[in-house]
PDB file of C-alpha atoms and ligand atoms in Angstrom:
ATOM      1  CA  UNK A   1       0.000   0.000   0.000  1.00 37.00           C
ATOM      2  CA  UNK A   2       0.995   3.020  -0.839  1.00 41.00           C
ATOM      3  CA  UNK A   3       1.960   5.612   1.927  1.00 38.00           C
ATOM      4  CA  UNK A   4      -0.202   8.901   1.940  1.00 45.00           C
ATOM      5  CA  UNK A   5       2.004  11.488   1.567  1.00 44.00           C
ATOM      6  CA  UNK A   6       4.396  10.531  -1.101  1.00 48.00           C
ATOM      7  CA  UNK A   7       7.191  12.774   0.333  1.00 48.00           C
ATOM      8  CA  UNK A   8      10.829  11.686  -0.335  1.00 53.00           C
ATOM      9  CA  UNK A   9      13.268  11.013   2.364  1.00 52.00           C
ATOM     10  CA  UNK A  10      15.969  12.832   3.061  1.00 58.00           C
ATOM     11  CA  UNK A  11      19.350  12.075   1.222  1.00 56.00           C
ATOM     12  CA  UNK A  12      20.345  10.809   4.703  1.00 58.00           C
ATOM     13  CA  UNK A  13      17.779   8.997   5.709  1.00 56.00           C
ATOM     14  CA  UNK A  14      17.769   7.108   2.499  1.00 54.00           C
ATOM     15  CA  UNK A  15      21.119   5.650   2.845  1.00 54.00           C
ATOM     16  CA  UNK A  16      19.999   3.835   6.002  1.00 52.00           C
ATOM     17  CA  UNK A  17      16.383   2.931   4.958  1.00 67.00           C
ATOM     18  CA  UNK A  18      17.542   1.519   1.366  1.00 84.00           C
ATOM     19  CA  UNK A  19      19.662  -1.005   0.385  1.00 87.00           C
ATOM     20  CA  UNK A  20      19.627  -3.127  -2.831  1.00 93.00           C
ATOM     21  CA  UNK A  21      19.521  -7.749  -3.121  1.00 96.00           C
ATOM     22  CA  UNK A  22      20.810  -8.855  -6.267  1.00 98.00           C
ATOM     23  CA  UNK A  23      19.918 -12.344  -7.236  1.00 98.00           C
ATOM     24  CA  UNK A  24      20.076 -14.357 -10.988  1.00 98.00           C
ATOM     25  CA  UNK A  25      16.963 -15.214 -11.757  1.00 97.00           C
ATOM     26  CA  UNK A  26      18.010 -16.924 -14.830  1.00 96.00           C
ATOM     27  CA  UNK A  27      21.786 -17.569 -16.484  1.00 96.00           C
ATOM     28  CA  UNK A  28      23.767 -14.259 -16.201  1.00 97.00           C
ATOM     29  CA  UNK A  29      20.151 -12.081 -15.908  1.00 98.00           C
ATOM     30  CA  UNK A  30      20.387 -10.262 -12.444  1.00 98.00           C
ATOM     31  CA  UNK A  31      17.269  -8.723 -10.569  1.00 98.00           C
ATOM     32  CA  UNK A  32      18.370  -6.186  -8.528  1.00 98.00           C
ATOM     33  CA  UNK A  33      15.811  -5.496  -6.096  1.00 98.00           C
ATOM     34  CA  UNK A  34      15.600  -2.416  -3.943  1.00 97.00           C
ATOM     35  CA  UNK A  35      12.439  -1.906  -1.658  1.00 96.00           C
ATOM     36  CA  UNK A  36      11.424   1.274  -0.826  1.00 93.00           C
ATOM     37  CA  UNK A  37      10.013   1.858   2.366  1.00 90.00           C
ATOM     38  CA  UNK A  38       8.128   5.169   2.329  1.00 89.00           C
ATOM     39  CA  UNK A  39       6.230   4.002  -1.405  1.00 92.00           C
ATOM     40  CA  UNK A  40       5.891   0.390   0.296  1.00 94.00           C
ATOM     41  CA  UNK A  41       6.895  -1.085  -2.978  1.00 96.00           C
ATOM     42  CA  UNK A  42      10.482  -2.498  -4.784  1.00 97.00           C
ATOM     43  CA  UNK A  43      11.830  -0.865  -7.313  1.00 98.00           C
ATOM     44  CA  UNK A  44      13.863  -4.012  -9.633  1.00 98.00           C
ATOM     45  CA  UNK A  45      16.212  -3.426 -12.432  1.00 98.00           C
ATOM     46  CA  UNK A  46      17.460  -6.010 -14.622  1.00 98.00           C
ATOM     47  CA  UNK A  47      21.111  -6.695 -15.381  1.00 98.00           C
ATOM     48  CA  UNK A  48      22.029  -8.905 -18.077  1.00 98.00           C
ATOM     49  CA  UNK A  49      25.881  -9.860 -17.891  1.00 98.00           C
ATOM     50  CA  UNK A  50      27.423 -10.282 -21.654  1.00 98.00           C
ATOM     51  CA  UNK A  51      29.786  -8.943 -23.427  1.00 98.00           C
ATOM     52  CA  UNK A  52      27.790  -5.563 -23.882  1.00 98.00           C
ATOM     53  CA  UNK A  53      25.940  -5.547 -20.915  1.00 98.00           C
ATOM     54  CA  UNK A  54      22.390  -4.694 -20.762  1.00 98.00           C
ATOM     55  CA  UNK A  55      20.775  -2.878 -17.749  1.00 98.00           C
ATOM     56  CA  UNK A  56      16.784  -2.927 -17.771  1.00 98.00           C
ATOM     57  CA  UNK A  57      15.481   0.251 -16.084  1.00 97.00           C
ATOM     58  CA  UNK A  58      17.871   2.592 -14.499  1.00 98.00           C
ATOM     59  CA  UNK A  59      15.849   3.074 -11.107  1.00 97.00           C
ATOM     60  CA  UNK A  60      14.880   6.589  -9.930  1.00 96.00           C
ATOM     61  CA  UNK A  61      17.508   9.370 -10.077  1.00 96.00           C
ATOM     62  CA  UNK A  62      17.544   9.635  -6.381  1.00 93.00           C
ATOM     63  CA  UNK A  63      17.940   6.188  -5.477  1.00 94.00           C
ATOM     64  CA  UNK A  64      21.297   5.879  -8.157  1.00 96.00           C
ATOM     65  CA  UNK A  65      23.809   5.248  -5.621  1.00 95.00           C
ATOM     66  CA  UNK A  66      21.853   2.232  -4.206  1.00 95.00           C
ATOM     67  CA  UNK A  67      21.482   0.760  -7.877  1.00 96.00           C
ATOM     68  CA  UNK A  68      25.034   1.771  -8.855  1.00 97.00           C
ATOM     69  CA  UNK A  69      26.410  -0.160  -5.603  1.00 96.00           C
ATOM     70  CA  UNK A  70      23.671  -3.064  -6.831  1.00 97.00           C
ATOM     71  CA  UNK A  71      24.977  -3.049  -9.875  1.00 98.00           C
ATOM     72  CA  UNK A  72      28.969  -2.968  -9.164  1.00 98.00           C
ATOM     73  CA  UNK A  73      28.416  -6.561  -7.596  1.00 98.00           C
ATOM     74  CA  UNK A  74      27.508  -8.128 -11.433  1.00 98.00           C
ATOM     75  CA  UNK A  75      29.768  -5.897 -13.885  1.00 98.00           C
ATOM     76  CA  UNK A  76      31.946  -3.040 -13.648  1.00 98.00           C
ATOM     77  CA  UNK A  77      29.544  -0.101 -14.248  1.00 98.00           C
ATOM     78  CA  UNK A  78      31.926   1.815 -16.042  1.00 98.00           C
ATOM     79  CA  UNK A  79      31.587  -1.100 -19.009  1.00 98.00           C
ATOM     80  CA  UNK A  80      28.140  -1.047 -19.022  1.00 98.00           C
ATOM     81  CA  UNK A  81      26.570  -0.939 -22.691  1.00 98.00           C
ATOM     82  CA  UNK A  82      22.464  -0.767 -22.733  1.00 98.00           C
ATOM     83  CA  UNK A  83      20.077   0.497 -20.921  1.00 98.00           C
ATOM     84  CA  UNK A  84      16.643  -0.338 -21.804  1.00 98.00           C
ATOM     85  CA  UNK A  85      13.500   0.462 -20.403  1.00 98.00           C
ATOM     86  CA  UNK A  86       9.611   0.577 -21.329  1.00 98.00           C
ATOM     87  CA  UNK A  87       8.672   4.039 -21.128  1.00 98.00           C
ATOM     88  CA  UNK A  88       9.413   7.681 -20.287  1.00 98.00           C
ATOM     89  CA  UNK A  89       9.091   7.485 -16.378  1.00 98.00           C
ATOM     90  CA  UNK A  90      11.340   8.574 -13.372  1.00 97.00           C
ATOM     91  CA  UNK A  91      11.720   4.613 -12.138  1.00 98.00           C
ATOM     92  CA  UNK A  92      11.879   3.470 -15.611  1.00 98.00           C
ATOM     93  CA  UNK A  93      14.798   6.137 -16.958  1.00 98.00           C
ATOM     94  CA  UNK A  94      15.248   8.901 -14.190  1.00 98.00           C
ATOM     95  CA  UNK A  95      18.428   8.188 -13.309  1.00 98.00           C
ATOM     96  CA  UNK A  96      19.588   7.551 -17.176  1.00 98.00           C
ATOM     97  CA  UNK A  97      21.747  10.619 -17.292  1.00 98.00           C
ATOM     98  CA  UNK A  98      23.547   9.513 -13.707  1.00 98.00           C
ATOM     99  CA  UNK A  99      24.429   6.351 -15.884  1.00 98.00           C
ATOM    100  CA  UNK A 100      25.853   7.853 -18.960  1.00 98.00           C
ATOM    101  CA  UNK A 101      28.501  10.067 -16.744  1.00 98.00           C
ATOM    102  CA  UNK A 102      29.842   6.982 -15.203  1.00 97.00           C
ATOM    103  CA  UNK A 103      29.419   4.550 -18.616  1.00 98.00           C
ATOM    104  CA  UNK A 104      31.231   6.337 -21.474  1.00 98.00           C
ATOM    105  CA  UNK A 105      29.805   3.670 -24.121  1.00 98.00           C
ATOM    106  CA  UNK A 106      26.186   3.398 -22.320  1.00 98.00           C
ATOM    107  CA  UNK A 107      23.558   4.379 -25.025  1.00 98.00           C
ATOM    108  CA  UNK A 108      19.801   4.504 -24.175  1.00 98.00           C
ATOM    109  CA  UNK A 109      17.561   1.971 -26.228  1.00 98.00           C
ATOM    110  CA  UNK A 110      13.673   2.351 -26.622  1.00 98.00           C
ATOM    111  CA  UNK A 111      10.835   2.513 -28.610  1.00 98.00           C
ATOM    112  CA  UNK A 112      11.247   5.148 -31.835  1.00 98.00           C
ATOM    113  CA  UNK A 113       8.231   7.075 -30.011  1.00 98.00           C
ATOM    114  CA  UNK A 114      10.097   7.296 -26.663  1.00 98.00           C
ATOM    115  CA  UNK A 115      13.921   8.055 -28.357  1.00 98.00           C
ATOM    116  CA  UNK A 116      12.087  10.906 -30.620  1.00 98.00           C
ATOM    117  CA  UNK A 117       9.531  12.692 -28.259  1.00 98.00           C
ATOM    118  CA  UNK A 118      11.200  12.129 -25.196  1.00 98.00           C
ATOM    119  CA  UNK A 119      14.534  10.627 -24.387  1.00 98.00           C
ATOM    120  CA  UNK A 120      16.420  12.929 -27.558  1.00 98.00           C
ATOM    121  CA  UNK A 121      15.663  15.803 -25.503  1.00 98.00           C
ATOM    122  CA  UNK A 122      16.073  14.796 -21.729  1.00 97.00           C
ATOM    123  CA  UNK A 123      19.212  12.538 -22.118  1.00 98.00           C
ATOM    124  CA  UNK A 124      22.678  13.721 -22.467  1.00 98.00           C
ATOM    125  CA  UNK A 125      23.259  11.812 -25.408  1.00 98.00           C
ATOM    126  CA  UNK A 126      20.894  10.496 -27.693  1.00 97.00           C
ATOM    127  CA  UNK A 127      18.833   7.165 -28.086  1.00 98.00           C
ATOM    128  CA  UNK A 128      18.886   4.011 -30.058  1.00 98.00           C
ATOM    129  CA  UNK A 129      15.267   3.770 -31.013  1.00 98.00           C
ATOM    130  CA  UNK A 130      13.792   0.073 -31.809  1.00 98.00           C
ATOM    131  CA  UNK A 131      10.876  -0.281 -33.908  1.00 98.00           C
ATOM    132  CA  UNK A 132       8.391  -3.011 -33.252  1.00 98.00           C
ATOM    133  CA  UNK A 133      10.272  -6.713 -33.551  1.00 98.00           C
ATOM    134  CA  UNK A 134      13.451  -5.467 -34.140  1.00 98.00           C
ATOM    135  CA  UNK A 135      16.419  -7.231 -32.099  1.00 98.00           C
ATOM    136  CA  UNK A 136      19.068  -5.850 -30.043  1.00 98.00           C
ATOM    137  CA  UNK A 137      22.320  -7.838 -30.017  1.00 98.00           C
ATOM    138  CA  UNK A 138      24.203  -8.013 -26.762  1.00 98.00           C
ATOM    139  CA  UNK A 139      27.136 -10.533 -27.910  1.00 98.00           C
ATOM    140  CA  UNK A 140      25.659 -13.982 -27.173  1.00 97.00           C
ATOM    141  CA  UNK A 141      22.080 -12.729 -26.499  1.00 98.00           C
ATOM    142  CA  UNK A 142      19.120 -11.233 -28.558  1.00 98.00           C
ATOM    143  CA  UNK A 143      16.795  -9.216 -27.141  1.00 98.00           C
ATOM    144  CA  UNK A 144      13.722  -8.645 -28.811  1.00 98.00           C
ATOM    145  CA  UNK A 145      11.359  -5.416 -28.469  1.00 98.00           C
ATOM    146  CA  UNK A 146       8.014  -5.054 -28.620  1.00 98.00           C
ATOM    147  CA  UNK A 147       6.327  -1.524 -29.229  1.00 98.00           C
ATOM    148  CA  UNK A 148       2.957  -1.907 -27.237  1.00 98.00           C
ATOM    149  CA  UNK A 149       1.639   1.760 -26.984  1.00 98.00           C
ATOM    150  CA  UNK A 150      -0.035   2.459 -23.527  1.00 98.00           C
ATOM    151  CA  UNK A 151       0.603  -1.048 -22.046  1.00 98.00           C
ATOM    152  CA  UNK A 152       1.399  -1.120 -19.468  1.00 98.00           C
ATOM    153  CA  UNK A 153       0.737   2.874 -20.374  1.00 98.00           C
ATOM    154  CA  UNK A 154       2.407   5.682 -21.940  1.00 98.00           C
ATOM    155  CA  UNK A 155       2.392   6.348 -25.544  1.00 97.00           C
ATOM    156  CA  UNK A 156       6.152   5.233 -26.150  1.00 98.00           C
ATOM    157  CA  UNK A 157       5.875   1.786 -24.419  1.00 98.00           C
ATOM    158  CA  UNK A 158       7.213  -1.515 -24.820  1.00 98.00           C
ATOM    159  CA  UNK A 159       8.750  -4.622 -24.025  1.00 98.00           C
ATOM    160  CA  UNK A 160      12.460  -6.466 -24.487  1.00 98.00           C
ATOM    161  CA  UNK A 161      12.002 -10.102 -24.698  1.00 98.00           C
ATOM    162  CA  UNK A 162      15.278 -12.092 -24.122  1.00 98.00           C
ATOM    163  CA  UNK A 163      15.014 -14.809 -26.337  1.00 98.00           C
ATOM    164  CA  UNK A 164      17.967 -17.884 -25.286  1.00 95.00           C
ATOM    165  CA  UNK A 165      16.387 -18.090 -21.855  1.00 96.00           C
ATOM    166  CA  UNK A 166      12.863 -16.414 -22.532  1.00 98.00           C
ATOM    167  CA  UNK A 167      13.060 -13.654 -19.876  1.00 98.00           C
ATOM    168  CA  UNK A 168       9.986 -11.014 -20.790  1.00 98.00           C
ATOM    169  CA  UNK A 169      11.147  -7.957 -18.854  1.00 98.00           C
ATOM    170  CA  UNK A 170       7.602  -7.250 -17.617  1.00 98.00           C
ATOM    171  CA  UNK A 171       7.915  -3.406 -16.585  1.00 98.00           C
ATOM    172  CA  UNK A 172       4.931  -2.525 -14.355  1.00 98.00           C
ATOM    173  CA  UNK A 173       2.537  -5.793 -15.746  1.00 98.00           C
ATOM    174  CA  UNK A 174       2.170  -8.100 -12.559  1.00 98.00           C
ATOM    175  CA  UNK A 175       2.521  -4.940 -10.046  1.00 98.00           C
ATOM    176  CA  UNK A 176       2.183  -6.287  -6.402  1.00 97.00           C
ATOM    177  CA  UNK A 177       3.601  -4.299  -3.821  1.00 97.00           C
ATOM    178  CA  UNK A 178       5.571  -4.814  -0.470  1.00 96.00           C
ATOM    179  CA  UNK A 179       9.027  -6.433  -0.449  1.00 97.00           C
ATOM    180  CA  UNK A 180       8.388 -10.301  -1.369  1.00 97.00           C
ATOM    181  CA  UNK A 181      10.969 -12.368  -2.411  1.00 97.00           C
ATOM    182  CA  UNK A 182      12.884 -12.533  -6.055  1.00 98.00           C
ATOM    183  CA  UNK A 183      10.907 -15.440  -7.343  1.00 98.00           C
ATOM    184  CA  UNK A 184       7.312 -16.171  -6.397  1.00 97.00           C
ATOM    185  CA  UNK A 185       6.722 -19.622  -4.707  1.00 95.00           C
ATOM    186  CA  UNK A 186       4.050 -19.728  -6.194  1.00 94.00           C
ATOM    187  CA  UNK A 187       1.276 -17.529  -9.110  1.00 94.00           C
ATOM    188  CA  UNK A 188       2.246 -13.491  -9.793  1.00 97.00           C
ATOM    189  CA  UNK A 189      -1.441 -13.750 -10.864  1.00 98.00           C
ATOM    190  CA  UNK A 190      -3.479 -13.112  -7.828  1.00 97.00           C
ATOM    191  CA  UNK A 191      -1.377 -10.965  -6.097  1.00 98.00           C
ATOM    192  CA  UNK A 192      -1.154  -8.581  -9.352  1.00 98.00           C
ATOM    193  CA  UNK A 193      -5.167  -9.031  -9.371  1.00 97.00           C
ATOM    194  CA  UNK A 194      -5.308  -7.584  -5.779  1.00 97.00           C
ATOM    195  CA  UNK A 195      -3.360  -4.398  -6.437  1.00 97.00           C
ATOM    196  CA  UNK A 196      -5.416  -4.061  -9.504  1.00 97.00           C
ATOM    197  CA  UNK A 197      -8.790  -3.971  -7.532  1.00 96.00           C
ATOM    198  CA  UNK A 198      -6.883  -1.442  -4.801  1.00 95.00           C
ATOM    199  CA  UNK A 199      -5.412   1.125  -7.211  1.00 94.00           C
ATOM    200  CA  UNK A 200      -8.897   1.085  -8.544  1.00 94.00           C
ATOM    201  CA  UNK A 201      -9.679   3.827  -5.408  1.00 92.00           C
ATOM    202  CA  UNK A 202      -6.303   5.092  -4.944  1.00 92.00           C
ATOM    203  CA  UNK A 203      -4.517   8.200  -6.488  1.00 92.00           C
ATOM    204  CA  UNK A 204      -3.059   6.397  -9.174  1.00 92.00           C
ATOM    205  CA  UNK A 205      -6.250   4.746 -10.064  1.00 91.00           C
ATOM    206  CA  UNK A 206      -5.622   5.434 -13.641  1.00 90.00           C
ATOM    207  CA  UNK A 207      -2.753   4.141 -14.521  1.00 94.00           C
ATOM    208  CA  UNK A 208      -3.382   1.785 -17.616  1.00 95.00           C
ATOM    209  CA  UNK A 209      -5.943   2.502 -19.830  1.00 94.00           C
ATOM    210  CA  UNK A 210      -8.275  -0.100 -21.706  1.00 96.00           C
ATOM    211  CA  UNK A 211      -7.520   0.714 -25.162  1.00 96.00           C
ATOM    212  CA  UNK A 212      -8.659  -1.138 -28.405  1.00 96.00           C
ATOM    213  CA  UNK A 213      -4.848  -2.853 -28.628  1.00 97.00           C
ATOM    214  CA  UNK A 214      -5.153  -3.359 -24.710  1.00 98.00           C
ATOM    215  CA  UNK A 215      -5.624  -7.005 -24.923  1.00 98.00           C
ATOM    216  CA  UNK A 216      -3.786  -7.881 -28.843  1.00 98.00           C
ATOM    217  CA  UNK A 217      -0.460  -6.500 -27.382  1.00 98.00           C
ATOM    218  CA  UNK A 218      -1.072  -8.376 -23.765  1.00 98.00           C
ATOM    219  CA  UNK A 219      -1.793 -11.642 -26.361  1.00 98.00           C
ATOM    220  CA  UNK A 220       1.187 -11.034 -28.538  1.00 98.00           C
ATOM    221  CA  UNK A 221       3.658 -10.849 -24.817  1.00 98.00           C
ATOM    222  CA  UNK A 222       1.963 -14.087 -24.281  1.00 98.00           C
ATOM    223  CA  UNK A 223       3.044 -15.638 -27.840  1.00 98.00           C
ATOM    224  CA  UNK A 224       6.184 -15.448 -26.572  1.00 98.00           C
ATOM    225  CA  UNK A 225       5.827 -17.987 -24.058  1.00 98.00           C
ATOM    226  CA  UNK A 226       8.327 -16.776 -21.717  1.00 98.00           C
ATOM    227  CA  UNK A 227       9.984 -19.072 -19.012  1.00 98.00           C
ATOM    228  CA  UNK A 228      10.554 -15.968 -17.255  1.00 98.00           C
ATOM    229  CA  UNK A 229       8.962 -13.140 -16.208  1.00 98.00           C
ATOM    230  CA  UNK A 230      11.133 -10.004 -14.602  1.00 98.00           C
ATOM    231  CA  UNK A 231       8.700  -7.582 -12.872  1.00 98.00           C
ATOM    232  CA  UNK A 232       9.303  -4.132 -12.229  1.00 98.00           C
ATOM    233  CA  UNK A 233       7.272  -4.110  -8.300  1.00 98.00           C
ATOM    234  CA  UNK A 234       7.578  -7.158  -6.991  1.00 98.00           C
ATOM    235  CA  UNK A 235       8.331 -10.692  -7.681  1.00 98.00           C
ATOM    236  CA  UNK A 236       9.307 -12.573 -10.578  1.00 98.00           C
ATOM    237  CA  UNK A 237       7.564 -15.704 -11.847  1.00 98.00           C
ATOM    238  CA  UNK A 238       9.410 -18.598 -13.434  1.00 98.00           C
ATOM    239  CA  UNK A 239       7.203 -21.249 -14.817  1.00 97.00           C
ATOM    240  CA  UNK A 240       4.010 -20.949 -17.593  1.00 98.00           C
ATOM    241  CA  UNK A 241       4.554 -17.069 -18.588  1.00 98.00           C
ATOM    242  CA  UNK A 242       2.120 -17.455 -21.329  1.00 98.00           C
ATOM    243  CA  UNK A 243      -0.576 -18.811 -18.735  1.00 98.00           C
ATOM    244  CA  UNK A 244       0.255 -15.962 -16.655  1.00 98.00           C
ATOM    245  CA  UNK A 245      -0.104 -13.528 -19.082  1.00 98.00           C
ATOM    246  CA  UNK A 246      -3.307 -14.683 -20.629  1.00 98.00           C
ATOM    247  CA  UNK A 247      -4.657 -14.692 -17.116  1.00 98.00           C
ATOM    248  CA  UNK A 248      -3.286 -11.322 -16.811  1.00 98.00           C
ATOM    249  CA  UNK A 249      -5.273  -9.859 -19.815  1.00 98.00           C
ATOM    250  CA  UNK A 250      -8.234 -11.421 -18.618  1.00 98.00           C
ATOM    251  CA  UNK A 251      -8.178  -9.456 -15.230  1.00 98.00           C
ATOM    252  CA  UNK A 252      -7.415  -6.558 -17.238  1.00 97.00           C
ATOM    253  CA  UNK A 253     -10.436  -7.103 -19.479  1.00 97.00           C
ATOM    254  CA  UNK A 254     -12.444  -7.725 -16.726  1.00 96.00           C
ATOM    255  CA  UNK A 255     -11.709  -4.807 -14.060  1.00 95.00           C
ATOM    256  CA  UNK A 256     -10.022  -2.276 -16.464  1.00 95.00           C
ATOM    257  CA  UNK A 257     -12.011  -2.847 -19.616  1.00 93.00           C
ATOM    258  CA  UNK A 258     -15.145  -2.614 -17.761  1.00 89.00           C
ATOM    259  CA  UNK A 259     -14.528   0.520 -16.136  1.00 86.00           C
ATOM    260  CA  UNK A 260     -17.257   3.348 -17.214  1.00 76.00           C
ATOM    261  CA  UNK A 261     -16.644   7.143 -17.471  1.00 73.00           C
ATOM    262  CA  UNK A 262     -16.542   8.851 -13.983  1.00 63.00           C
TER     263      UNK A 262
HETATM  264 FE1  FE2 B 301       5.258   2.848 -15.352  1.00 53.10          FE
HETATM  265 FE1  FE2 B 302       7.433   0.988 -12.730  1.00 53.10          FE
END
């Protein structure tokens, strides 16, 4: 749950409220997990070790020392390559900047609608933009993105899908919050279905709109069949990611695509 007042800490008081787990959640693909106590929720990046190493999400600006020290205990951060993410957000890229000072060959890689109406502008140095299917070579890995505007929301969004060990890096899809271990014992499902129902009345109630491709592009993540499922807030699944998804996009049908007009 969400605290009420969404005011940061201090500088100080973060450094002894936050620190970051790092655990591989599949061959060389690190989830580095960092709860935060005042939002009640984690904050995960992705870090995949090859020979140009690929970081999924850069965390918020303010919490860049406690990825950065995360991150130092896979790769050297100075030899970091990629840094994906899903869509123009402070958790998803707010710290991208911080990570370009300290990475001199770091690029940013997103969709084309993210690199040219956002990212161009904000970052230091400019974007690789991905269209829809195109693959993003990391030396023995592929990475495949998927441009699925406004899902999970934001115009610019998408998905990488690693495709040797089918990891889907899941962004905010399968939100839970609280500080629950890196792989679920058991379904992502019902626990993503619950925060569903409780953002319904919340502040952030509209977060992810129903929108005609709402439930092709949550089909098309599924047609992957990933073995793996890295989410953003909370934990990751590893089993049937297809299942999971399907399920997901039928809870989404169901509470989201039902919703009427205030
Ligand atoms: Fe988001
Ligand atoms: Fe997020």
């Amino acid at each position: 749950m969400l605290k009420e007042n969404y005011l940061p800490y201090t500088p100080d008081e973060r450094k002894t409220n936050m620190s970051s787990k790092v655990t591989e959640i599949a061959p060389d693909i690190y989830r580095l997990s960092t709860f935060h106590p005042e939002f009640g929720i984690q904050f995960n990046q992705f870090l995949i070790k090859d020979d140009e190493p690929f970081l999924m999400h850069t965390g918020m600006k303010k919490m860049f020392d406690t990825t950065l020290e995360a991150a130092s205990k896979v790769i050297d951060p100075a030899k970091l390559r990629w840094i994906g993410f899903s869509h123009f957000e402070s958790d998803e890229c707010g710290a991208l900047n911080e990570w370009l000072r300290i990475a001199p060959q770091a690029q940013a890689v997103c969709s084309f609608v993210g690199a040219v109406v956002m990212v161009n502008d904000f970052a230091d140095r400019p974007a690789r933009a991905l269209a829809d299917k195109e693959v993003l070579s990391t030396g023995r890995r592929r990475l495949q993105f998927l441009a699925t505007p406004h899902v999970p929301h934001g115009w610019d969004a998408g998905f990488f899908f690693e495709e040797s060990d089918r990891t889907l890096l899941c962004s905010d899809l399968f939100f839970h919050p609280g500080d629950p271990g890196p792989v679920a014992p058991g379904s992502v499902l019902e626990p993503a279905r619950e925060a569903i129902v409780q953002n319904l009345t919340g502040p952030l109630a509209h977060d992810m709109p129903y929108t005609p491709q709402t439930d092709a592009s949550l089909r098309r993540l599924a047609d992957l069949r990933p073995r793996t499922l890295g989410v953003m807030h909370g934990s990751s699944f590893q089993g049937d990611g297809a299942g999971a998804i399907l399920g997901l996009a039928d809870v989404i049908k169901e509470i989201l695509g039902a919703r009427k007009a205030a």
